[in-house]
Coordinates of C-alpha atoms (C1' of nucleotides) in Angstrom, one line a residue:
Chain A
X1 CA 0.0 0.0 0.0
X2 CA 1.4 3.4 -0.9
X3 CA 1.9 6.1 1.7
X4 CA -0.6 8.7 0.4
X5 CA -3.5 6.2 0.5
X6 CA -2.5 5.0 4.0
X7 CA -2.1 8.6 5.1
X8 CA -5.5 9.5 3.9
X9 CA -7.1 6.7 5.9
X10 CA -5.1 7.2 9.1
X11 CA -5.4 10.9 9.0
X12 CA -9.1 10.7 8.4
X13 CA -9.6 8.4 11.4
X14 CA -7.5 10.7 13.5
X15 CA -9.5 13.8 12.5
X16 CA -12.8 12.0 13.0
X17 CA -11.7 11.0 16.5
X18 CA -10.7 14.5 17.4
X19 CA -13.8 16.2 16.0
X20 CA -16.2 13.7 17.3
X21 CA -14.8 13.9 20.8
X22 CA -14.7 17.7 20.6
X23 CA -18.4 17.7 19.7
X24 CA -19.2 15.4 22.5
X25 CA -17.4 17.7 24.9
X26 CA -19.4 20.6 23.6
X27 CA -22.7 18.8 24.0
X28 CA -21.8 17.3 27.4
X29 CA -20.5 20.5 28.9
X30 CA -24.0 21.9 29.9
X31 CA -24.5 18.7 31.8
X32 CA -21.2 19.1 33.6
X33 CA -19.9 15.9 32.0
X34 CA -16.6 15.2 30.2
X35 CA -16.1 12.9 27.2
X36 CA -15.8 9.3 28.3
X37 CA -18.0 9.7 31.3
X38 CA -21.1 9.5 29.1
X39 CA -20.0 6.0 28.0
X40 CA -19.8 4.9 31.6
X41 CA -23.3 6.2 32.4
X42 CA -24.8 4.7 29.2
X43 CA -23.2 1.3 29.9
X44 CA -24.7 1.3 33.4
X45 CA -28.1 2.3 32.0
X46 CA -27.8 -0.5 29.4
X47 CA -26.6 -3.3 31.6
X48 CA -27.5 -2.3 35.2
X49 CA -25.2 -2.5 38.2
X50 CA -21.8 -4.0 37.5
X51 CA -18.3 -4.5 38.8
X52 CA -15.6 -2.0 37.8
X53 CA -13.7 -4.7 36.0
X54 CA -16.7 -5.5 33.9
X55 CA -17.1 -1.8 33.1
X56 CA -13.5 -1.6 32.1
X57 CA -14.1 -4.5 29.7
X58 CA -17.3 -3.0 28.4
X59 CA -15.9 0.5 27.8
X60 CA -12.7 -0.8 26.4
X61 CA -10.5 1.2 28.8
X62 CA -8.1 0.1 31.4
X63 CA -9.1 -0.4 35.0
X64 CA -7.3 2.6 36.5
X65 CA -9.2 4.8 34.1
X66 CA -12.4 3.4 35.4
X67 CA -11.3 4.0 39.0
X68 CA -10.8 7.7 38.4
X69 CA -13.9 8.3 36.3
X70 CA -16.1 6.4 38.7
X71 CA -14.7 8.4 41.6
X72 CA -15.6 11.7 39.9
X73 CA -19.0 10.5 38.9
X74 CA -19.6 9.3 42.4
X75 CA -18.5 12.7 43.8
X76 CA -20.9 14.4 41.4
X77 CA -23.7 12.1 42.7
X78 CA -24.4 10.4 39.5
X79 CA -23.4 6.9 40.5
X80 CA -23.1 4.9 43.7
X81 CA -20.3 2.5 44.6
X82 CA -20.8 -0.2 47.2
X83 CA -18.8 -3.3 48.1
X84 CA -19.9 -6.5 46.3
X85 CA -21.5 -8.9 48.7
X86 CA -20.0 -12.1 47.2
X87 CA -16.5 -10.7 46.5
X88 CA -14.6 -8.6 49.0
X89 CA -12.3 -7.1 46.4
X90 CA -14.9 -5.9 43.9
X91 CA -17.0 -2.8 44.1
X92 CA -20.3 -2.7 42.3
X93 CA -21.3 0.5 40.5
X94 CA -24.8 1.6 39.8
X95 CA -26.7 4.7 38.7
X96 CA -28.3 6.9 41.3
X97 CA -31.8 8.3 40.5
X98 CA -30.1 11.6 39.6
X99 CA -27.6 9.7 37.4
X100 CA -30.4 7.9 35.6
X101 CA -32.2 11.2 34.9
X102 CA -28.9 12.7 33.7
X103 CA -28.4 9.7 31.5
X104 CA -31.7 10.2 29.9
X105 CA -30.5 13.6 28.8
X106 CA -27.3 12.1 27.6
X107 CA -29.3 9.7 25.4
X108 CA -31.0 12.6 23.7
X109 CA -27.6 14.3 23.0
X110 CA -26.5 11.0 21.7
X111 CA -29.3 11.0 19.2
X112 CA -28.6 14.6 18.2
X113 CA -24.9 13.8 17.7
X114 CA -25.6 10.8 15.6
X115 CA -28.1 12.7 13.5
X116 CA -25.5 15.5 13.0
X117 CA -22.7 13.0 12.2
X118 CA -24.7 11.2 9.6
X119 CA -25.9 14.3 7.8
X120 CA -25.8 14.0 4.1
X121 CA -25.2 10.2 4.0
X122 CA -27.4 7.8 2.0
X123 CA -29.7 5.5 4.0
X124 CA -27.6 2.6 2.8
X125 CA -24.4 4.1 4.0
X126 CA -26.0 4.9 7.4
X127 CA -27.1 1.3 7.9
X128 CA -23.8 -0.1 6.9
X129 CA -21.7 2.3 8.9
X130 CA -21.8 0.8 12.3
X131 CA -20.7 -2.6 11.0
X132 CA -18.0 -1.0 8.9
X133 CA -16.6 1.0 11.9
X134 CA -16.7 -2.1 14.1
X135 CA -14.7 -4.0 11.5
X136 CA -12.1 -1.2 11.4
X137 CA -11.9 -1.2 15.2
X138 CA -11.7 -4.9 15.3
X139 CA -8.9 -4.9 12.8
X140 CA -6.7 -2.8 15.0
X141 CA -7.8 -4.2 18.3
X142 CA -4.9 -4.8 20.6
X143 CA -6.7 -6.2 23.6
X144 CA -7.2 -9.7 22.5
X145 CA -4.2 -11.1 20.5
X146 CA -4.4 -9.9 16.9
X147 CA -2.8 -12.7 14.9
X148 CA -0.9 -15.5 16.7
X149 CA 1.7 -15.2 14.0
X150 CA 5.1 -13.4 13.9
X151 CA 5.0 -9.8 12.8
X152 CA 5.6 -10.7 9.2
X153 CA 2.2 -9.5 8.1
X154 CA 2.3 -10.0 4.4
X155 CA -1.4 -10.9 4.4
X156 CA -3.6 -12.0 7.2
X157 CA -5.3 -15.3 6.3
X158 CA -8.6 -14.8 8.1
X159 CA -9.6 -11.2 8.2
X160 CA -12.8 -9.8 9.7
X161 CA -16.0 -10.1 7.6
X162 CA -16.9 -7.1 5.5
X163 CA -20.3 -6.7 7.3
X164 CA -22.4 -9.1 9.1
X165 CA -25.9 -9.2 7.6
Chain B
X1 CA -33.5 8.9 15.1
X2 CA -33.9 6.2 17.7
X3 CA -31.4 5.8 20.5
X4 CA -30.1 2.3 19.6
X5 CA -29.2 3.4 16.1
X6 CA -27.5 6.5 17.4
X7 CA -25.7 4.6 20.1
X8 CA -24.4 2.1 17.6
X9 CA -22.8 4.8 15.5
X10 CA -21.5 6.9 18.4
X11 CA -20.1 3.9 20.2
X12 CA -18.5 2.5 17.1
X13 CA -16.7 5.8 16.5
X14 CA -15.6 5.9 20.1
X15 CA -14.3 2.4 19.9
X16 CA -12.5 3.0 16.7
X17 CA -10.8 6.1 18.1
X18 CA -9.6 4.2 21.2
X19 CA -8.4 1.2 19.3
X20 CA -6.8 3.1 16.4
X21 CA -4.9 5.3 18.9
X22 CA -3.9 2.3 21.0
X23 CA -2.5 0.6 17.9
X24 CA -0.6 3.7 16.9
X25 CA 0.9 3.9 20.4
X26 CA 2.0 0.3 20.1
X27 CA 3.6 0.9 16.7
X28 CA 5.2 4.1 17.7
X29 CA 6.6 3.0 21.1
X30 CA 9.7 1.4 19.6
X31 CA 10.6 4.7 18.0
X32 CA 10.1 6.5 21.3
X33 CA 7.1 8.5 20.0
X34 CA 3.7 9.0 21.5
X35 CA 0.4 9.2 19.5
X36 CA -0.1 12.7 18.1
X37 CA 3.5 13.4 17.6
X38 CA 3.6 11.4 14.5
X39 CA 1.0 13.7 13.0
X40 CA 3.2 16.7 13.7
X41 CA 6.3 15.0 12.1
X42 CA 4.3 13.9 9.1
X43 CA 2.8 17.4 8.6
X44 CA 6.3 18.9 8.6
X45 CA 7.5 16.3 6.2
X46 CA 4.5 17.1 4.0
X47 CA 4.6 20.8 4.0
X48 CA 8.1 21.8 5.1
X49 CA 9.0 24.3 7.8
X50 CA 6.1 26.2 9.2
X51 CA 4.8 28.4 12.0
X52 CA 3.3 26.7 15.1
X53 CA 0.0 28.4 14.4
X54 CA -0.1 26.8 11.0
X55 CA 0.8 23.5 12.6
X56 CA -2.1 24.0 15.0
X57 CA -4.5 24.5 12.1
X58 CA -3.1 21.7 10.0
X59 CA -3.2 19.2 12.9
X60 CA -6.6 20.3 14.1
X61 CA -5.3 20.8 17.7
X62 CA -5.1 23.9 19.8
X63 CA -2.0 26.0 20.0
X64 CA -1.1 25.1 23.6
X65 CA -1.0 21.5 22.5
X66 CA 1.4 22.3 19.7
X67 CA 3.6 24.2 22.2
X68 CA 4.1 21.2 24.4
X69 CA 4.4 18.6 21.7
X70 CA 6.9 20.7 19.8
X71 CA 9.0 21.3 22.9
X72 CA 9.2 17.5 23.6
X73 CA 10.0 16.7 20.0
X74 CA 12.7 19.4 20.1
X75 CA 14.2 18.0 23.3
X76 CA 14.3 14.6 21.6
X77 CA 16.1 16.2 18.7
X78 CA 13.6 15.5 16.0
X79 CA 12.7 19.0 15.2
X80 CA 14.3 22.5 15.4
X81 CA 12.6 25.7 16.5
X82 CA 13.9 29.1 15.5
X83 CA 12.4 32.6 15.6
X84 CA 10.7 33.6 12.4
X85 CA 12.7 36.4 10.6
X86 CA 9.7 38.4 9.4
X87 CA 7.6 38.1 12.6
X88 CA 9.0 38.5 16.0
X89 CA 6.2 36.6 17.7
X90 CA 6.3 33.5 15.5
X91 CA 8.6 30.5 15.8
X92 CA 9.2 28.4 12.7
X93 CA 9.4 24.6 13.2
X94 CA 11.2 22.2 10.9
X95 CA 12.5 18.7 10.9
X96 CA 16.1 18.0 11.8
X97 CA 18.0 15.4 9.7
X98 CA 17.3 12.8 12.4
X99 CA 13.7 13.8 12.5
X100 CA 13.4 13.3 8.8
X101 CA 14.9 9.8 9.1
X102 CA 12.6 9.0 11.9
X103 CA 9.6 10.3 9.9
X104 CA 10.6 7.9 7.1
X105 CA 10.1 5.1 9.6
X106 CA 6.8 6.6 10.7
X107 CA 5.7 6.5 7.1
X108 CA 6.3 2.8 7.0
X109 CA 4.3 2.2 10.2
X110 CA 1.6 4.4 8.7
X111 CA 1.3 2.0 5.8
X112 CA 1.4 -1.0 8.0
X113 CA -1.4 0.4 10.1
X114 CA -3.6 1.3 7.2
X115 CA -3.1 -2.1 5.7
X116 CA -4.1 -3.6 9.0
X117 CA -7.0 -1.3 9.5
X118 CA -8.5 -2.1 6.0
X119 CA -8.1 -5.8 6.3
X120 CA -11.1 -7.6 4.9
X121 CA -12.7 -4.6 3.2
X122 CA -13.7 -4.6 -0.5
X123 CA -11.6 -2.4 -2.8
X124 CA -14.6 -0.1 -3.3
X125 CA -15.1 0.4 0.4
X126 CA -11.4 1.2 0.8
X127 CA -11.5 3.8 -1.9
X128 CA -14.7 5.4 -0.5
X129 CA -13.6 5.2 3.1
X130 CA -11.4 8.4 3.3
X131 CA -14.1 10.5 1.8
X132 CA -16.7 9.0 4.0
X133 CA -14.7 9.6 7.2
X134 CA -13.9 13.1 6.1
X135 CA -17.6 13.7 5.7
X136 CA -18.3 12.4 9.1
X137 CA -15.5 14.6 10.6
X138 CA -16.8 17.6 8.7
X139 CA -20.3 17.0 10.0
X140 CA -19.2 17.3 13.6
X141 CA -16.5 19.9 13.1
X142 CA -16.8 22.6 15.7
X143 CA -13.8 24.8 14.6
X144 CA -15.5 26.7 11.9
X145 CA -19.2 27.6 12.7
X146 CA -21.4 24.6 12.0
X147 CA -24.7 26.0 10.9
X148 CA -25.4 29.7 11.1
X149 CA -28.9 28.8 12.3
X150 CA -30.3 28.5 15.8
X151 CA -29.9 25.1 17.5
X152 CA -33.3 23.9 16.3
X153 CA -31.8 21.3 14.0
X154 CA -34.8 19.6 12.6
X155 CA -33.0 19.1 9.4
X156 CA -30.0 20.9 8.0
X157 CA -30.9 22.4 4.6
X158 CA -27.4 22.1 3.0
X159 CA -25.5 19.1 4.4
X160 CA -22.1 17.9 3.4
X161 CA -21.9 16.0 0.1
X162 CA -21.9 12.2 0.3
X163 CA -18.5 12.0 -1.3
X164 CA -16.8 14.5 -3.5
X165 CA -15.8 12.9 -6.8
Chain C
dG1 C1' 0.3 58.7 15.2
dC2 C1' -1.6 56.3 18.5
dA3 C1' -5.0 53.7 20.8
dT4 C1' -7.3 49.5 19.8
dA5 C1' -7.9 45.0 18.1
dA6 C1' -6.0 40.8 16.3
dT7 C1' -2.4 37.3 16.4
dA8 C1' 1.7 34.1 18.1
dG9 C1' 3.2 31.9 21.8
dT10 C1' 3.4 30.4 26.6
dT11 C1' 1.9 28.9 31.4
dA12 C1' -1.4 26.8 34.5
dT13 C1' -4.8 23.6 35.2
dG14 C1' -8.0 19.8 34.3
dC15 C1' -9.7 15.5 32.2
dG16 C1' -9.3 10.9 29.7
dC17 C1' -6.4 7.4 28.9
dC18 C1' -2.2 4.8 29.5
dT19 C1' 1.5 1.7 31.9
dA20 C1' 3.9 0.1 36.1
dA21 C1' 3.8 -1.2 40.7
dC22 C1' 1.4 -2.4 44.7
dG23 C1' -1.9 -4.7 48.5
dA24 C1' -5.9 -7.3 49.4
dA25 C1' -8.9 -10.9 48.3
dC26 C1' -10.2 -15.0 45.7
dT27 C1' -8.8 -19.4 43.2
dT28 C1' -6.0 -23.4 42.3
dG29 C1' -2.8 -27.2 42.4
dT30 C1' -1.0 -30.6 44.9
Chain D
dA1 C1' -4.3 -27.0 53.9
dC2 C1' -1.4 -24.1 52.3
dA3 C1' 1.7 -22.0 48.8
dA4 C1' 1.4 -20.0 44.3
dG5 C1' -1.0 -17.7 41.0
dT6 C1' -4.8 -14.8 39.5
dT7 C1' -8.0 -11.1 39.7
dC8 C1' -10.0 -6.4 41.7
dG9 C1' -9.0 -2.1 42.8
dT10 C1' -5.9 1.7 43.8
dT11 C1' -1.9 5.0 43.6
dA12 C1' 1.7 7.4 41.0
dG13 C1' 3.4 9.4 36.9
dG14 C1' 3.2 10.5 32.0
dC15 C1' 1.2 12.1 27.5
dG16 C1' -2.3 14.3 24.4
dC17 C1' -5.7 17.5 24.2
dA18 C1' -8.7 21.3 26.0
dT19 C1' -9.7 26.1 28.0
dA20 C1' -8.5 30.3 30.5
dA21 C1' -5.4 33.9 31.3
dC22 C1' -1.3 36.2 30.3
dT23 C1' 2.7 38.7 27.5
dA24 C1' 4.7 40.3 23.4
dT25 C1' 4.3 41.5 18.8
dT26 C1' 1.9 43.0 14.6
dA27 C1' -2.1 45.0 12.1
dT28 C1' -5.9 48.3 11.8
dG29 C1' -9.0 52.5 12.4
dC30 C1' -9.6 57.1 12.7

DNA sequence: GCATAATAGTTATGCGCCTAACGAACTTGT
DNA sequence: ACAAGTTCGTTAGGCGCATAACTATTATGC
């Protein structure tokens, strides 16, 4: 692959990351939230009370990051942390009533943002987009081992599917 | 737009951002670079010596961010900063010889990364992808004013083009 | 010509995210 | 049953990126 093509892709992903996050920050600021925190709240709303380690896995961030974010969200009164009954090490995290209400507002922003983001795309592109992005993310995922082979990556034998229908 | 659909898109973008950046970090670590710095080096290699304000604009990050990154890259010996002759306030940044050599290595990583990222996609998707991502980034761009209208965004009258041919 | 505005850069501070290192609690192997 | 390993959470430190506030220089208006 030649550099210009690679650069176009990598730069576009970088720019999208920056802009998307910046827009999230803008939308979240009135609620007193910072980018990343909304993901934690939404995950709790989606799955219910859970252990920080599970949150770390679900959010795709490391455990120390969860520790700090959770502490701040707790201080703000949006979540509650209590020791897990069956495991003395674990602390279970859950939304407070206020946190749930706040999350409802986040959900609306979430829709606004997506609507904004998808402006001008065809319906087909919109429906295919999530799968496409997940494929890209999966292709560069470093959490689970990527290919068990040595770094001579001439061509990966079993890539991710294009989209799953 | 319903929440699940919006969430799928937003979450996918978030995940891609995290994973792509993580992979960049992994690839850059052997060179002693951190994510974001490669963009500065590549921009200098692309455009030649330039003012920090121009770098800020080109990279899409704020000027204080450029200040700190540039200082670190200068300390590492990859770039050189000198006062601009025609403007006493400005400082022009350029690659050193070592920086240029390092950037050549970055370019190779860049190709590796893109190849990895695009694994399993059709040729058509690959060619359309940069334009698509740029559209998405442009749709959420907050630097230039987004729509001159009040925030009642029932539907934007003149969205971005699907792709520019 | 001079006050005023705009621009270039820096410092300070805060957040998300990371890795490394640690203690405490659970799980396992034998 | 107990040592060894694993997992959960935390602390400490570092980087990228952001905004706010400041200085120094350049450009503009009248």
